[in-house]
PDB file of C-alpha atoms in Angstrom:
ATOM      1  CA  UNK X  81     -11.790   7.609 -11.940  1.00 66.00           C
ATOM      2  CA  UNK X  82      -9.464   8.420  -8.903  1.00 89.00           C
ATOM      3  CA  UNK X  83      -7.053   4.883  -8.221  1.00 94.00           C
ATOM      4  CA  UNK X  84      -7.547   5.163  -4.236  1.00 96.00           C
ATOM      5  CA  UNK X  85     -10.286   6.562  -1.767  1.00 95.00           C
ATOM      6  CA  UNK X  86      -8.639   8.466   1.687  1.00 97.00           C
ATOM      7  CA  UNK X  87      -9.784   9.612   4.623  1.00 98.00           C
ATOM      8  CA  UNK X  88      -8.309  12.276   6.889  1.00 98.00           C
ATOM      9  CA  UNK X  89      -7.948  11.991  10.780  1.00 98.00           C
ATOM     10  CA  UNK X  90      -7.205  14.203  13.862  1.00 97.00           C
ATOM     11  CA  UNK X  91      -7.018  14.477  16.846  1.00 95.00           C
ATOM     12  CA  UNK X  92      -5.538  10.692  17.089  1.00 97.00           C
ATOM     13  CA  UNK X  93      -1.847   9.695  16.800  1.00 97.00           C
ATOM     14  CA  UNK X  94      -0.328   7.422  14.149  1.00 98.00           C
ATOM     15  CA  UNK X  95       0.721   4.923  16.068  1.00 98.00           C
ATOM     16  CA  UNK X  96      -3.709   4.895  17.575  1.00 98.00           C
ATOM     17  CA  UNK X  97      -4.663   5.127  13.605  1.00 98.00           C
ATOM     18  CA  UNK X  98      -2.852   2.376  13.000  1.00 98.00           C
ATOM     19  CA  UNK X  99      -4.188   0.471  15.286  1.00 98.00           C
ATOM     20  CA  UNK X 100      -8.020   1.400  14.388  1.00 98.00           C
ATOM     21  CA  UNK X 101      -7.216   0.437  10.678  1.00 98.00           C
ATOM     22  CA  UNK X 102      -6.460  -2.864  11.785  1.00 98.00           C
ATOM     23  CA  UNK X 103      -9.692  -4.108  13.959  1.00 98.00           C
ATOM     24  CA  UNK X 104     -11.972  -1.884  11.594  1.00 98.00           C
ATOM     25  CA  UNK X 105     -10.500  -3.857   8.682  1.00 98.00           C
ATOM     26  CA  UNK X 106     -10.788  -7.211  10.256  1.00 98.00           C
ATOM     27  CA  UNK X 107     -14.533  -6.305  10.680  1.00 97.00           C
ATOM     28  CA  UNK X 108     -14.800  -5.954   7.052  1.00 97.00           C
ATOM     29  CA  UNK X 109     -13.182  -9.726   6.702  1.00 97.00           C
ATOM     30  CA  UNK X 110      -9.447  -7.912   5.956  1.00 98.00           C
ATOM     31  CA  UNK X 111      -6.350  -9.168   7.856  1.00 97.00           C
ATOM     32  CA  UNK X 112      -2.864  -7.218   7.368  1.00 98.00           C
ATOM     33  CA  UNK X 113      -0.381  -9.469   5.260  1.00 97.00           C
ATOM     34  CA  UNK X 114       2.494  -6.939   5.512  1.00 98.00           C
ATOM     35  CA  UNK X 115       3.364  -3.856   7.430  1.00 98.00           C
ATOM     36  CA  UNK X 116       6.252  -1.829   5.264  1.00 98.00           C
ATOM     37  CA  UNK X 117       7.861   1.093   7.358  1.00 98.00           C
ATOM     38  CA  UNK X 118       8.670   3.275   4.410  1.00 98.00           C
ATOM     39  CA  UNK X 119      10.312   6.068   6.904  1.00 98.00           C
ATOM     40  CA  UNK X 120      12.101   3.491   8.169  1.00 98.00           C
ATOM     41  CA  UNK X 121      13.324   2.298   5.174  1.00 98.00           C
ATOM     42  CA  UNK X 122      13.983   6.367   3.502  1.00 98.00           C
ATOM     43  CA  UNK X 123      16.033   6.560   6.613  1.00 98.00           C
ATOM     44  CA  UNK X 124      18.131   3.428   6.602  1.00 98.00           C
ATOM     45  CA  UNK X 125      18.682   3.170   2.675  1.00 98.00           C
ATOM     46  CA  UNK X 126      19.235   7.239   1.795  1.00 98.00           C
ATOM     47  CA  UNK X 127      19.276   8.861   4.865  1.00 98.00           C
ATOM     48  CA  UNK X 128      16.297  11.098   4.469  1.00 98.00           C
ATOM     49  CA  UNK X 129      13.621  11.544   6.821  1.00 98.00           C
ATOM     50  CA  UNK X 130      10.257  11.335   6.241  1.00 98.00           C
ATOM     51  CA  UNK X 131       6.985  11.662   8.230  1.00 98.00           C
ATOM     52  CA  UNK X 132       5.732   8.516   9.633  1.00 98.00           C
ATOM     53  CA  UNK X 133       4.021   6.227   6.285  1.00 98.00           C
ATOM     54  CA  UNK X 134       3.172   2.976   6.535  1.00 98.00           C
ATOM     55  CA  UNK X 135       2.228   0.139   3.543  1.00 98.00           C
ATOM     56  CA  UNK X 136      -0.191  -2.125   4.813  1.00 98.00           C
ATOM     57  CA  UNK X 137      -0.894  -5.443   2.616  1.00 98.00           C
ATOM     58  CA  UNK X 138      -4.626  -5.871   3.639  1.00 98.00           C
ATOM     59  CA  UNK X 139      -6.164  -8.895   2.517  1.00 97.00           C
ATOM     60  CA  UNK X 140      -9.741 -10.460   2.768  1.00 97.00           C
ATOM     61  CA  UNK X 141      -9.198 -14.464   1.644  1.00 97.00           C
ATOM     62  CA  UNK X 142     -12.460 -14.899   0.281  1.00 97.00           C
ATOM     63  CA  UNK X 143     -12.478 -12.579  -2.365  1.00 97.00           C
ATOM     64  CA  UNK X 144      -8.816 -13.708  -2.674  1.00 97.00           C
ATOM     65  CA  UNK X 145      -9.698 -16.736  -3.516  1.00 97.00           C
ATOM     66  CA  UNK X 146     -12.689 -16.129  -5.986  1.00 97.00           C
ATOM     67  CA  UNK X 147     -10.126 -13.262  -7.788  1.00 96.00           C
ATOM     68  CA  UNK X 148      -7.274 -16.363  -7.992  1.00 96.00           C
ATOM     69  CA  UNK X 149     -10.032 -18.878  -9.359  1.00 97.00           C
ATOM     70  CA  UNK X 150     -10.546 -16.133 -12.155  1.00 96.00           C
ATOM     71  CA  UNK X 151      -7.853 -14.927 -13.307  1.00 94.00           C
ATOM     72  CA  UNK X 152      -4.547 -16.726 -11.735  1.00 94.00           C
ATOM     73  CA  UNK X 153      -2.118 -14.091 -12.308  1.00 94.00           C
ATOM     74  CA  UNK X 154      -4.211 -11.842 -10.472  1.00 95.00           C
ATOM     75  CA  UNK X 155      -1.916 -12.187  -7.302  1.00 94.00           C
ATOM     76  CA  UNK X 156       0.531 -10.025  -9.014  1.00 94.00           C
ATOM     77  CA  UNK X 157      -2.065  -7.030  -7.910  1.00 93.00           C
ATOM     78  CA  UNK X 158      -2.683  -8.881  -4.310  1.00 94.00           C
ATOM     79  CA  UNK X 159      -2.803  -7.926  -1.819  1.00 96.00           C
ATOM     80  CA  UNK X 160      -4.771  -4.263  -1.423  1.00 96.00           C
ATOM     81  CA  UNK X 161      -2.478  -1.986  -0.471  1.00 97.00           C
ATOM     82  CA  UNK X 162      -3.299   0.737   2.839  1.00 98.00           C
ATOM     83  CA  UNK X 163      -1.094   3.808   3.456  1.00 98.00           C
ATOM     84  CA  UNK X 164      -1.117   5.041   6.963  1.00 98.00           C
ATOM     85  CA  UNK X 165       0.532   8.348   6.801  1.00 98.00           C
ATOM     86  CA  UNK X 166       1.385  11.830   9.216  1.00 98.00           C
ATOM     87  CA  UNK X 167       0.225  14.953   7.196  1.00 98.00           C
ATOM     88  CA  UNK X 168       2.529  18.355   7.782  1.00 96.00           C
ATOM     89  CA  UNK X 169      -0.559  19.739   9.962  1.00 97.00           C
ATOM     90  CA  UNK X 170       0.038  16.528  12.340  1.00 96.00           C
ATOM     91  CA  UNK X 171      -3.155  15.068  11.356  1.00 98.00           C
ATOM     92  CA  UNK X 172      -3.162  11.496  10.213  1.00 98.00           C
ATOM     93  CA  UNK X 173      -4.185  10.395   6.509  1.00 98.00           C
ATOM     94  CA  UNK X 174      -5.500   6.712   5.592  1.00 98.00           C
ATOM     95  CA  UNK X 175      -5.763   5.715   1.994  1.00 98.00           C
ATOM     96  CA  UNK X 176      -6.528   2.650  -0.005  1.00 97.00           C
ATOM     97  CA  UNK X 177      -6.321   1.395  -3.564  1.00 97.00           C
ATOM     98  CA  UNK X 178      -9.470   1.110  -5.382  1.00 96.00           C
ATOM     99  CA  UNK X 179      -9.502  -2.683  -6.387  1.00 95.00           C
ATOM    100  CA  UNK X 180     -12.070  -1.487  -9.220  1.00 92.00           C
ATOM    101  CA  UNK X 181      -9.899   1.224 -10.600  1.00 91.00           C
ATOM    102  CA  UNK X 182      -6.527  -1.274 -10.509  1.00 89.00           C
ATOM    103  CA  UNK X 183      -8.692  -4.030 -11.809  1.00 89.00           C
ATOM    104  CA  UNK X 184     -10.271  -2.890 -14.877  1.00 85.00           C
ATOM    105  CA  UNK X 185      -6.766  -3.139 -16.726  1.00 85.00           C
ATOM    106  CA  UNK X 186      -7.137  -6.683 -16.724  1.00 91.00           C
ATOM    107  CA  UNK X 187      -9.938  -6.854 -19.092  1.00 88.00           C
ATOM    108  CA  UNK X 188     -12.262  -9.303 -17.156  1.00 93.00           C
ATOM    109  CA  UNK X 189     -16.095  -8.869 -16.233  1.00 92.00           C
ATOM    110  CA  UNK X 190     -15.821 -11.807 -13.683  1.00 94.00           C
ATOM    111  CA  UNK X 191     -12.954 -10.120 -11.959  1.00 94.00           C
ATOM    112  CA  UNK X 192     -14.605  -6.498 -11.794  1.00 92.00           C
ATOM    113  CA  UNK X 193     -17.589  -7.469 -10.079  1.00 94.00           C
ATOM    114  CA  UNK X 194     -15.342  -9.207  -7.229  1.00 96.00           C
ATOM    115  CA  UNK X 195     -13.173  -6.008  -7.034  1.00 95.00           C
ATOM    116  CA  UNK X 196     -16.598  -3.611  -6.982  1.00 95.00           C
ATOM    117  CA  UNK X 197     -17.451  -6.333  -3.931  1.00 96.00           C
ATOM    118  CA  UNK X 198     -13.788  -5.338  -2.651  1.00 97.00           C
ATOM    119  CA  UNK X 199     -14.203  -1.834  -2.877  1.00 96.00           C
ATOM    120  CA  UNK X 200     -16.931  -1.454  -1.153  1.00 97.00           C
ATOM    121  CA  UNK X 201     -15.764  -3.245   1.932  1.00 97.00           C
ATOM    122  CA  UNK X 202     -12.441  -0.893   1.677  1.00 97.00           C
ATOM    123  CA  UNK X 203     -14.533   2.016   1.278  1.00 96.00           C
ATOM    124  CA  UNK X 204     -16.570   0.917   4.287  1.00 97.00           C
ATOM    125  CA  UNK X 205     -13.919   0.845   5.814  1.00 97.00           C
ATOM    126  CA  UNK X 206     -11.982   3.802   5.489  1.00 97.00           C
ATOM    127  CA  UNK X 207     -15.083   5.870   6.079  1.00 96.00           C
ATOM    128  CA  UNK X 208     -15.540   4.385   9.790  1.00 96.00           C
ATOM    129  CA  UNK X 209     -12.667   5.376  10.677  1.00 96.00           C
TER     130      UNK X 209
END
């Protein structure tokens, strides 16, 4: 089993994709906790450049909350991380975790049927994109 599902865009810039992750994530209940700029942060901390790549904490409260009510460390896997990333070829490549994959570690049935309810909202939305 693969840990994270991607899709591949062109013809659109980063800066459009990452705007289309957003509202097609909030259509699949998902709001965007945290934005890390990880060239930003390869440039500032070691002077290296990388291509554009972006973290984005995506969250959907309600299956937060029924993952918390079953297993209350759980937040130390919260919240779904989204990279946003150039390619080489210019195109633009959007990837997410597969809650299913990440979540069958912690050894409970209650928890993988939310995360299988996770993924496929993820994977719904990653493949409108």
């Amino acid at each position: 089993m693969t840990y994270y599902f991607s899709k591949k865009l062109t013809n659109i810039s980063f800066n459009q994709t990452l705007e289309k992750v957003a509202t097609v994530l909030k259509t699949k209940g998902f709001g965007i906790l945290t934005e890390i700029d990880v060239q930003d942060i390869m440039k500032k901390k070691l002077d290296r450049d990388i291509k554009p790549y972006k973290i984005l904490g995506a969250c959907n409260p309600s299956f937060a909350y029924q993952a918390l009510q079953t297993e209350n460390k759980i937040g130390t896997m919260l919240p779904c991380n989204v990279i946003v990333q150039e390619l080489e070829d210019g195109s633009v490549e959007v990837a997410s975790v597969d809650p299913k994959a990440s979540m069958q570690a912690v050894e409970n049935d209650a928890l993988i049927k939310i995360a299988g309810e996770v993924q496929q909202q993820l994977q719904a939305a990653i493949n409108e994109l």
